[in-house]
CSV table of C-alpha atoms in Angstrom, one decimal:
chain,number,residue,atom,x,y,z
C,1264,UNK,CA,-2.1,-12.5,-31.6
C,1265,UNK,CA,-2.2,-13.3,-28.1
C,1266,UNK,CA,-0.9,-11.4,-25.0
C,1267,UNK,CA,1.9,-12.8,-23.1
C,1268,UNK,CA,1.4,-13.7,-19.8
C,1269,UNK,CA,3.6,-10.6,-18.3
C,1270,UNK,CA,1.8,-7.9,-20.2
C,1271,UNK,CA,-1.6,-9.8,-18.8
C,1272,UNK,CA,-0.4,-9.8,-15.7
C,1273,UNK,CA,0.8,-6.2,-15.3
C,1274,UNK,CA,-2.5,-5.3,-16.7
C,1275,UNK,CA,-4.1,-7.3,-13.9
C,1276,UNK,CA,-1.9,-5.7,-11.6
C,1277,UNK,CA,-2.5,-2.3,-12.8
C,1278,UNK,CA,-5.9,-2.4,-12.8
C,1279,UNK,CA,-6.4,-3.9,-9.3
C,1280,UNK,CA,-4.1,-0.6,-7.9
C,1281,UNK,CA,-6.5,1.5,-10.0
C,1282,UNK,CA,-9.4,-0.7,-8.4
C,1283,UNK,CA,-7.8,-0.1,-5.1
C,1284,UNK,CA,-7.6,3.8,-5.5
C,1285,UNK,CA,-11.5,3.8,-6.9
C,1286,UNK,CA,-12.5,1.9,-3.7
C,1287,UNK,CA,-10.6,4.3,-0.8
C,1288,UNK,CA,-12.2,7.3,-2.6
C,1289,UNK,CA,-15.5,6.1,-2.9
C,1290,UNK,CA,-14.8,5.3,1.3
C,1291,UNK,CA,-13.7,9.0,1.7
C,1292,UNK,CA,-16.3,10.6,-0.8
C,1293,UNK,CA,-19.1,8.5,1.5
C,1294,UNK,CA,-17.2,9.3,5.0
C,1295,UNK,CA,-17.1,13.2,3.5
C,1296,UNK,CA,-21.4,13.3,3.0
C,1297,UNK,CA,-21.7,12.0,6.3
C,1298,UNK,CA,-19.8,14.8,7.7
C,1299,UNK,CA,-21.5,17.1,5.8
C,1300,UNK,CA,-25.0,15.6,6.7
C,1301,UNK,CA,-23.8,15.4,10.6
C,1302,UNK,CA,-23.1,19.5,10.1
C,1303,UNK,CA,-26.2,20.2,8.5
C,1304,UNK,CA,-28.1,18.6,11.5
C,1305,UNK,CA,-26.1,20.6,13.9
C,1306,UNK,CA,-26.3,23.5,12.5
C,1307,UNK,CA,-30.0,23.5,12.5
C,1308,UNK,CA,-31.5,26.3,14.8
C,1309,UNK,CA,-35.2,24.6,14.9
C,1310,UNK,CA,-35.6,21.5,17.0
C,1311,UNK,CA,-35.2,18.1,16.0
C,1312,UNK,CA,-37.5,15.5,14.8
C,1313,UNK,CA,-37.2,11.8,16.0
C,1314,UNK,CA,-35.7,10.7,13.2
C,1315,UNK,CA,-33.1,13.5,12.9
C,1316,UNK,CA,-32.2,13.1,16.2
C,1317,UNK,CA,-31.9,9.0,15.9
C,1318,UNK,CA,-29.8,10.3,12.7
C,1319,UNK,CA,-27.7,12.5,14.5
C,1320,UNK,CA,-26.9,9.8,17.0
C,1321,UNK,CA,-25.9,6.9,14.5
C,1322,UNK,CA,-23.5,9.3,12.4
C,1323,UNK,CA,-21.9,10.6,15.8
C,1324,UNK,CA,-21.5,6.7,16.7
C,1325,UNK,CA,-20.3,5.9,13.6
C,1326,UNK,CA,-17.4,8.7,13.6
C,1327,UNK,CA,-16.0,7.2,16.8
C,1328,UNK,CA,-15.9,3.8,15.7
C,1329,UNK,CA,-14.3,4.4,12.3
């Protein structure tokens, strides 16, 4: 038999909240490595490389932005 259109519908609605929930932790999980990968490079007692540096920079502008 078929589903009524209410159950279908707070199944839709149920899994777009659960969607919703998958999407801000994946956001916080990515903001979180950043963080981590922004330490690592400051806590670095050797110099930095160009690319480190230009790293450095991008996740520092990208914490003030967001």
């Amino acid at each position: 038999k078929g589903k009524s259109k209410a159950k279908t519908s707070d199944e839709a609605v149920e899994f777009q909240g659960i969607w919703e929930i998958k999407q801000r932790d994946f956001e916080l999980k990515e903001k979180l490595n950043k963080q981590k990968l922004l330490d690592s490079l400051i806590a670095k007692t050797e110099p930095l490389g160009e690319l480190e540096i230009s790293l450095k920079n991008k996740l520092i502008t990208d914490m003030l932005l967001s």
